Tab-separated table of C-alpha atoms in Angstrom:
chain	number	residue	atom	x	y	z
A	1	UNK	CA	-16.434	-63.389	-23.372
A	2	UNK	CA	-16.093	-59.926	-24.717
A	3	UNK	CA	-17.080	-56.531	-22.968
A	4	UNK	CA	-17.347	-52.875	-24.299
A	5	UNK	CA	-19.029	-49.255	-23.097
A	6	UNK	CA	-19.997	-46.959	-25.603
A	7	UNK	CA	-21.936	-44.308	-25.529
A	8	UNK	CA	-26.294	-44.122	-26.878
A	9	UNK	CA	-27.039	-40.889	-26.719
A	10	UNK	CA	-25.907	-37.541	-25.467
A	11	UNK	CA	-25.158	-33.803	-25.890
A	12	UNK	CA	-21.482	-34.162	-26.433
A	13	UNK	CA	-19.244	-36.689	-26.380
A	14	UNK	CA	-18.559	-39.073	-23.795
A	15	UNK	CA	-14.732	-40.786	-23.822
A	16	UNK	CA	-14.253	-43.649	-21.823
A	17	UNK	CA	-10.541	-45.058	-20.764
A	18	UNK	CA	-10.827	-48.338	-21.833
A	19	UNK	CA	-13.966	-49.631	-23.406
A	20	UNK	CA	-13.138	-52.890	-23.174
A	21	UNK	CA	-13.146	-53.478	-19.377
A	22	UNK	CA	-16.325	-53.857	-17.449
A	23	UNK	CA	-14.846	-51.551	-14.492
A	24	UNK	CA	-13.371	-47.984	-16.347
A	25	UNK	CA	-13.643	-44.061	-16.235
A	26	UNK	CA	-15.538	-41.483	-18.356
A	27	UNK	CA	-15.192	-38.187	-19.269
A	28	UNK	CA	-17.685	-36.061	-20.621
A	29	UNK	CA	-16.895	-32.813	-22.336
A	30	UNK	CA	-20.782	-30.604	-22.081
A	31	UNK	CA	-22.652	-30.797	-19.005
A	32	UNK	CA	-26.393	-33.181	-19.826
A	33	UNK	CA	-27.814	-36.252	-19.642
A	34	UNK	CA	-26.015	-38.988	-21.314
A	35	UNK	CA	-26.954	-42.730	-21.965
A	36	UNK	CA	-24.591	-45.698	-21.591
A	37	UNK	CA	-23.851	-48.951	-22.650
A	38	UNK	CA	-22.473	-51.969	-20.965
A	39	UNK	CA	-22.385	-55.181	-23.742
A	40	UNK	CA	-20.956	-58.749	-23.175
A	41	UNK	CA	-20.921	-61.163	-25.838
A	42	UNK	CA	-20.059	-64.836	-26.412
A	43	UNK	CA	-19.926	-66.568	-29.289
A	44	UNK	CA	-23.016	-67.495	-29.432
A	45	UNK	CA	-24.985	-64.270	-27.482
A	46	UNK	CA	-24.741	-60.857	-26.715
A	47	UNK	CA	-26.755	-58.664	-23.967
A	48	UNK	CA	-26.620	-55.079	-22.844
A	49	UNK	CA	-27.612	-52.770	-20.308
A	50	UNK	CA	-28.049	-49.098	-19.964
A	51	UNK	CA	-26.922	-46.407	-17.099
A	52	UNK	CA	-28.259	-42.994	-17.191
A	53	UNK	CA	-25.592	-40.069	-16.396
A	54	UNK	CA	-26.095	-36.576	-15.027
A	55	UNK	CA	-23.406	-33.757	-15.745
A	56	UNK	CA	-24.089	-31.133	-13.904
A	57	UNK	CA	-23.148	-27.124	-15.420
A	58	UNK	CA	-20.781	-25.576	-13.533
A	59	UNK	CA	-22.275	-22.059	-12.309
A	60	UNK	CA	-20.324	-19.274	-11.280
A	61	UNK	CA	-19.560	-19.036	-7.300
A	62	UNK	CA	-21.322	-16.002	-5.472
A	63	UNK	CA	-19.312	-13.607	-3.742
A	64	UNK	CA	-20.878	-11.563	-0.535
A	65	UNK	CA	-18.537	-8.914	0.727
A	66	UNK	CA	-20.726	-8.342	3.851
A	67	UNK	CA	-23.051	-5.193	4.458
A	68	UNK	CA	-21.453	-1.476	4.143
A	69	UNK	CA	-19.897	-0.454	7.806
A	70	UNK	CA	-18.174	2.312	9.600
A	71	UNK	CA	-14.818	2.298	11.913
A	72	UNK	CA	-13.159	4.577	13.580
A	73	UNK	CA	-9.347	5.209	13.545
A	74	UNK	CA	-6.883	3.624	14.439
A	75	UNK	CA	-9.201	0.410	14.845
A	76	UNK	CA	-8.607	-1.899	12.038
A	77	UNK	CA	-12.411	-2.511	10.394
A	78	UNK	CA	-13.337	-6.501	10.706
A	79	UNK	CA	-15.004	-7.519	7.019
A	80	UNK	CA	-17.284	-10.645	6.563
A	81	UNK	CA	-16.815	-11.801	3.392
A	82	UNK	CA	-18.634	-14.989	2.390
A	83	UNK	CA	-19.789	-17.625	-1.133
A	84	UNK	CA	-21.600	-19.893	-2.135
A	85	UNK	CA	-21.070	-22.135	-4.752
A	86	UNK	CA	-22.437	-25.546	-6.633
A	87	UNK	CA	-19.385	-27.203	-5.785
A	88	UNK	CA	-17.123	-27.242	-2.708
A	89	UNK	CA	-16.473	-24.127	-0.750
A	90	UNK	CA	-13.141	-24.842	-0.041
A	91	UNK	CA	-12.491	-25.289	-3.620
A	92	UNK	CA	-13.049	-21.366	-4.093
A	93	UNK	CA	-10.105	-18.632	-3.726
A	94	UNK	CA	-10.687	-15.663	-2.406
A	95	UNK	CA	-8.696	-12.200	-2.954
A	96	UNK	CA	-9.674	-8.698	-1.600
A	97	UNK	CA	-8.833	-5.198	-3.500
A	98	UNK	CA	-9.209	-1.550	-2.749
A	99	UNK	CA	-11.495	0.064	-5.146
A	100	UNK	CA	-11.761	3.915	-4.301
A	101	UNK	CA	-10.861	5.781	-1.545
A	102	UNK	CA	-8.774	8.577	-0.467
A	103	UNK	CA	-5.613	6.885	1.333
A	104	UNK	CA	-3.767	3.124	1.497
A	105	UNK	CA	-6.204	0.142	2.495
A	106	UNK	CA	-3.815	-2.631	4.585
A	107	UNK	CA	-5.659	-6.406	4.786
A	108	UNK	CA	-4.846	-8.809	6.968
A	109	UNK	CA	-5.440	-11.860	4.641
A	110	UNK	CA	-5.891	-10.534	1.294
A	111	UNK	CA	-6.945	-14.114	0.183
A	112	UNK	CA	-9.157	-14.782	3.789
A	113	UNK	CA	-13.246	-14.388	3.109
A	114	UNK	CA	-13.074	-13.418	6.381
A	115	UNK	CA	-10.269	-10.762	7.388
A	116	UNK	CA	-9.224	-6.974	8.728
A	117	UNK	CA	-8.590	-3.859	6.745
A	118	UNK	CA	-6.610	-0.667	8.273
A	119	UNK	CA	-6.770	2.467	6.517
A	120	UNK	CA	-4.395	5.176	6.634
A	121	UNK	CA	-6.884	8.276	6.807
A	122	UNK	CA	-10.181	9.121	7.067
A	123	UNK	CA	-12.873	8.955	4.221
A	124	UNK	CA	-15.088	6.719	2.545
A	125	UNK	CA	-13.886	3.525	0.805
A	126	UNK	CA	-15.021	1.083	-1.659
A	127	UNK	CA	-13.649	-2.311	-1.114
A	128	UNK	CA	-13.915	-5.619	-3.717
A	129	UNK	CA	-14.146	-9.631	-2.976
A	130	UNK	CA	-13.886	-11.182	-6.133
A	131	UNK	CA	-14.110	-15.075	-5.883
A	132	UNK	CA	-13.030	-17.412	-8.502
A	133	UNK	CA	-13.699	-21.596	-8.494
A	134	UNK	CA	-11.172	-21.960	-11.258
A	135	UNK	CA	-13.591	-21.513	-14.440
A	136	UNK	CA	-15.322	-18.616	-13.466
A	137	UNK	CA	-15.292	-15.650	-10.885
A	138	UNK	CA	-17.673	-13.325	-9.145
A	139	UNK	CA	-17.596	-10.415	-6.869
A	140	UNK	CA	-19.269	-7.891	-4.827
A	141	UNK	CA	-18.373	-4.829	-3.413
A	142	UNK	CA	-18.396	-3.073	0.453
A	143	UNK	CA	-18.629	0.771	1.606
A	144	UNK	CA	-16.435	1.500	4.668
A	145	UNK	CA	-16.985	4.861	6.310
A	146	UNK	CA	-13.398	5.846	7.921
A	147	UNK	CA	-13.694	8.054	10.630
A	148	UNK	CA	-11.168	9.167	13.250
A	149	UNK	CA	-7.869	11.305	13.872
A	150	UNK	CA	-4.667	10.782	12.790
A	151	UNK	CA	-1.546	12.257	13.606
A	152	UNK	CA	-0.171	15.278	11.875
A	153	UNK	CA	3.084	14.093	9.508
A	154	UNK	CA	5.661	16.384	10.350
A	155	UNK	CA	8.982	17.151	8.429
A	156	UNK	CA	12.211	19.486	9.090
A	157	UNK	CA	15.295	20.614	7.005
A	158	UNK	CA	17.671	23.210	7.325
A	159	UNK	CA	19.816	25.196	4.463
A	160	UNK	CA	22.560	26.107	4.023
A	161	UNK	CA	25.354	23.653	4.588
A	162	UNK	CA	28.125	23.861	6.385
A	163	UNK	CA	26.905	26.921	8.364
A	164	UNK	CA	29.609	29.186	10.004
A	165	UNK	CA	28.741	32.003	12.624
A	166	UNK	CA	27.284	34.377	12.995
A	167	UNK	CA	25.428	33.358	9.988
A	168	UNK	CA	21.608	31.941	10.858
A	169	UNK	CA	20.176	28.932	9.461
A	170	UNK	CA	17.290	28.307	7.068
A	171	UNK	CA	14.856	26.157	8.706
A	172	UNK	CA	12.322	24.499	6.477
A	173	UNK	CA	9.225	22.342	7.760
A	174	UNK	CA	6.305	21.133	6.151
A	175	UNK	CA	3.166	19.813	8.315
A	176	UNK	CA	0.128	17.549	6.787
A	177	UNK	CA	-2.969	16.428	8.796
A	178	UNK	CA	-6.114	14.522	8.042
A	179	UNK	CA	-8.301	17.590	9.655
A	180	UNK	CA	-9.764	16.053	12.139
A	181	UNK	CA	-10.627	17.442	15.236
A	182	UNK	CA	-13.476	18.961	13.140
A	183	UNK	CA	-12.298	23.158	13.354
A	184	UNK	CA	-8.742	22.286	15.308
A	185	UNK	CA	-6.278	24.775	14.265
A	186	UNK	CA	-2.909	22.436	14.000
A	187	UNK	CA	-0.087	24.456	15.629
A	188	UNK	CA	4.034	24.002	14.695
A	189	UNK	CA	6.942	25.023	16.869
A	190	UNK	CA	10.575	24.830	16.842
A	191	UNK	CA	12.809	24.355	19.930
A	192	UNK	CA	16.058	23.226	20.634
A	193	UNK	CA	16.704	19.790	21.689
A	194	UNK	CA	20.447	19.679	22.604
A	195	UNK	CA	23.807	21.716	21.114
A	196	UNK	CA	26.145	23.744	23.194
A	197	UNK	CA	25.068	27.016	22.781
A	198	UNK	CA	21.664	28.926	22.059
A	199	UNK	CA	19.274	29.128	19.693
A	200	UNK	CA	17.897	32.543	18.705
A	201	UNK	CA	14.767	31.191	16.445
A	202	UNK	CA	13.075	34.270	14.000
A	203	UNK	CA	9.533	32.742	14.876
A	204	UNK	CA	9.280	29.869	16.724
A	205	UNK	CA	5.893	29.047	15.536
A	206	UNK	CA	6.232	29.363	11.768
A	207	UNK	CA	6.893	26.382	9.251
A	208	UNK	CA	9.743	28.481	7.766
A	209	UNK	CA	11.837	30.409	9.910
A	210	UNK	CA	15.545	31.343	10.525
A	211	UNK	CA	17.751	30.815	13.976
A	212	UNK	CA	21.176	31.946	14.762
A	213	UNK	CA	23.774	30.333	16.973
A	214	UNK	CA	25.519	31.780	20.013
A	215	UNK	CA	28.556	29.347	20.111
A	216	UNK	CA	29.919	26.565	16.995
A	217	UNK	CA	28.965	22.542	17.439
A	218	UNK	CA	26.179	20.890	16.504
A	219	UNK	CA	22.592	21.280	17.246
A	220	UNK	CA	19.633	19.060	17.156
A	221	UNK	CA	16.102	21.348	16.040
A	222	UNK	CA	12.486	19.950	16.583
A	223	UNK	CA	9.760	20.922	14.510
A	224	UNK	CA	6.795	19.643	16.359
A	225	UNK	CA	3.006	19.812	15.085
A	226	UNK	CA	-0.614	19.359	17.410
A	227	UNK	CA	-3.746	18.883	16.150
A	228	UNK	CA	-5.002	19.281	19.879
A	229	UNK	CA	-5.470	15.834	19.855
A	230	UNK	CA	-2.474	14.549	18.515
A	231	UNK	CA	1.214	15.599	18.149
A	232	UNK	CA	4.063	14.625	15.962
A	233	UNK	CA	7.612	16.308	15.122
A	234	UNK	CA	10.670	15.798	13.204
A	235	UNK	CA	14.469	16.679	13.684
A	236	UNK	CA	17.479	18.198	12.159
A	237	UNK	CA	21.016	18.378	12.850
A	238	UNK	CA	22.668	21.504	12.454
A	239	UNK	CA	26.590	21.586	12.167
A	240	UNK	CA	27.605	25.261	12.770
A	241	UNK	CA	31.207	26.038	12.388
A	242	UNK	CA	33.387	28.775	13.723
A	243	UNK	CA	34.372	31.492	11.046
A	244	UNK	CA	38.187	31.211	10.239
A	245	UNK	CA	40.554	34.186	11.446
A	246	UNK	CA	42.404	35.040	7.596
A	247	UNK	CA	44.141	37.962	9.427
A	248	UNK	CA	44.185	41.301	8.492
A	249	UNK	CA	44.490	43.054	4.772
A	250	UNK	CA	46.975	45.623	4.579
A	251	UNK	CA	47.059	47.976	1.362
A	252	UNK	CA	50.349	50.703	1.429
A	253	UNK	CA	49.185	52.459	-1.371
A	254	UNK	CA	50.628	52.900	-5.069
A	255	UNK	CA	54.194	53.347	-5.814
A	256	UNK	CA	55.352	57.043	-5.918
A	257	UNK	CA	58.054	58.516	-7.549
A	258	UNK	CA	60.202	61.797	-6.181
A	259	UNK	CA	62.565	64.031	-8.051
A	260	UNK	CA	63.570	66.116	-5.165
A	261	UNK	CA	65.335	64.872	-1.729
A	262	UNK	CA	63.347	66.482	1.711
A	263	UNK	CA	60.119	66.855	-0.425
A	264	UNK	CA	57.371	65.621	2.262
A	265	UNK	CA	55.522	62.483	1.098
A	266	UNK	CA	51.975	61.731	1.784
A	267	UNK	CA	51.812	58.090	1.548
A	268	UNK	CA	48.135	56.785	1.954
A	269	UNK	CA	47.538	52.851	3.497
């Protein structure tokens, strides 16, 4: 008794992995409706039957990023991102991007459907899910309105270096805020946190300013910026050294030269 599959009609090609045996596997390589056949002869008869087999397309998944929303700093914003595909969702992988937007998107998950997004300033945002189910991808795009203060970023320096009295220090300070409170004026000013002496500071409240020393060591300056909501500052160490005593300079004058003994001589140090 013999046995064999082959294949009666079809859109492509259908290859099985071993004809011969009643019980094997196909593969078909273009989705359609495909015919089989199942023989058995002996050596006197043969008969066949037919089986009728569906291949599916594969279609691309659907990505859904979730409706456009609005959050409010510092909150993280919470995004919904779904698909839907003709095969297995868990088959699908997932990956998030920041499209547009004026500062740094952090996600939670970036390869979660579901997951968080922090933003470090205000603005508006454009954020992409793509999905992909290993032969094709699809995605679909989110607004996110980013409201909300943030801190001002604050930095200090100070010029030159070593510094030795009574010379005064060049203090240089740059402040950066997102402008929110809507119409808040931010405000810097320098102080002294801790050095042994004084600090005599040319305007306290501007970015770049001088201050002199009353006594040698070292000093610790704050810039510190509000936005009347928010403050933030930043340090520098100042080392200011003593000036060296070199002693005094002593010039006697140029050499003279006298013919006559008892003559007075002007000398001129």
């Amino acid at each position: 008794l013999t046995t064999r599959w082959s294949q009666v009609s079809g859109p492509g090609t259908a290859s099985f992995s071993t004809p011969a045996l009643t019980r094997t596997a196909a593969r078909f390589d273009t989705p359609g409706t495909y015919v089989l056949r199942l023989t058995v002869s002996d050596s006197e008869h043969s008969r066949y039957d037919e089986m009728t087999v569906n291949i599916a397309e594969n279609l691309a998944p659907v990505a859904d990023a979730g409706a456009d929303q609005t959050v409010v700093l510092p909150n993280a914003l919470q995004l919904a991102g779904s698909a839907t595909d003709d095969g297995p969702v868990s088959n699908l992988r997932f990956v998030w991007e920041k499209v547009s937007g004026p500062g740094e998107v952090t996600f939670g998950d970036i390869n979660a459907a579901a997951t968080s997004a922090t933003f470090s300033q205000t603005g508006y945002y454009v954020l992409r899910l793509t999905v992909r189910d290993g032969q094709f991808s699809h995605s679909d795009e989110v607004g996110a309105t980013v409201s909300g203060n943030r801190p001002p970023s604050v930095s200090a320096y100070y010029s030159p270096s070593p510094l030795s009295l009574p010379d005064r220090a060049n203090l240089n300070g740059t402040i950066s805020d997102d402008g929110s409170p809507a119409g808040a004026v931010v405000t810097g000013t320098w102080s002294k946190i801790s050095g042994p002496g004084d600090v005599l500071f040319g305007d306290i409240h501007a970015v770049d300013t001088t201050a002199g020393f009353t006594a040698p060591g070292s000093y610790v300056l704050q810039l510190s910026a509000d936005d009347t909501q928010y403050s933030a500052s930043a340090t520098t160490t100042v080392t200011v050294q003593e000036r060296l005593n070199a002693g005094p300079a002593v010039d006697a004058g140029p050499d003279q030269f006298i013919i006559q003994p008892g003559v007075l001589v002007t000398l001129d140090g």
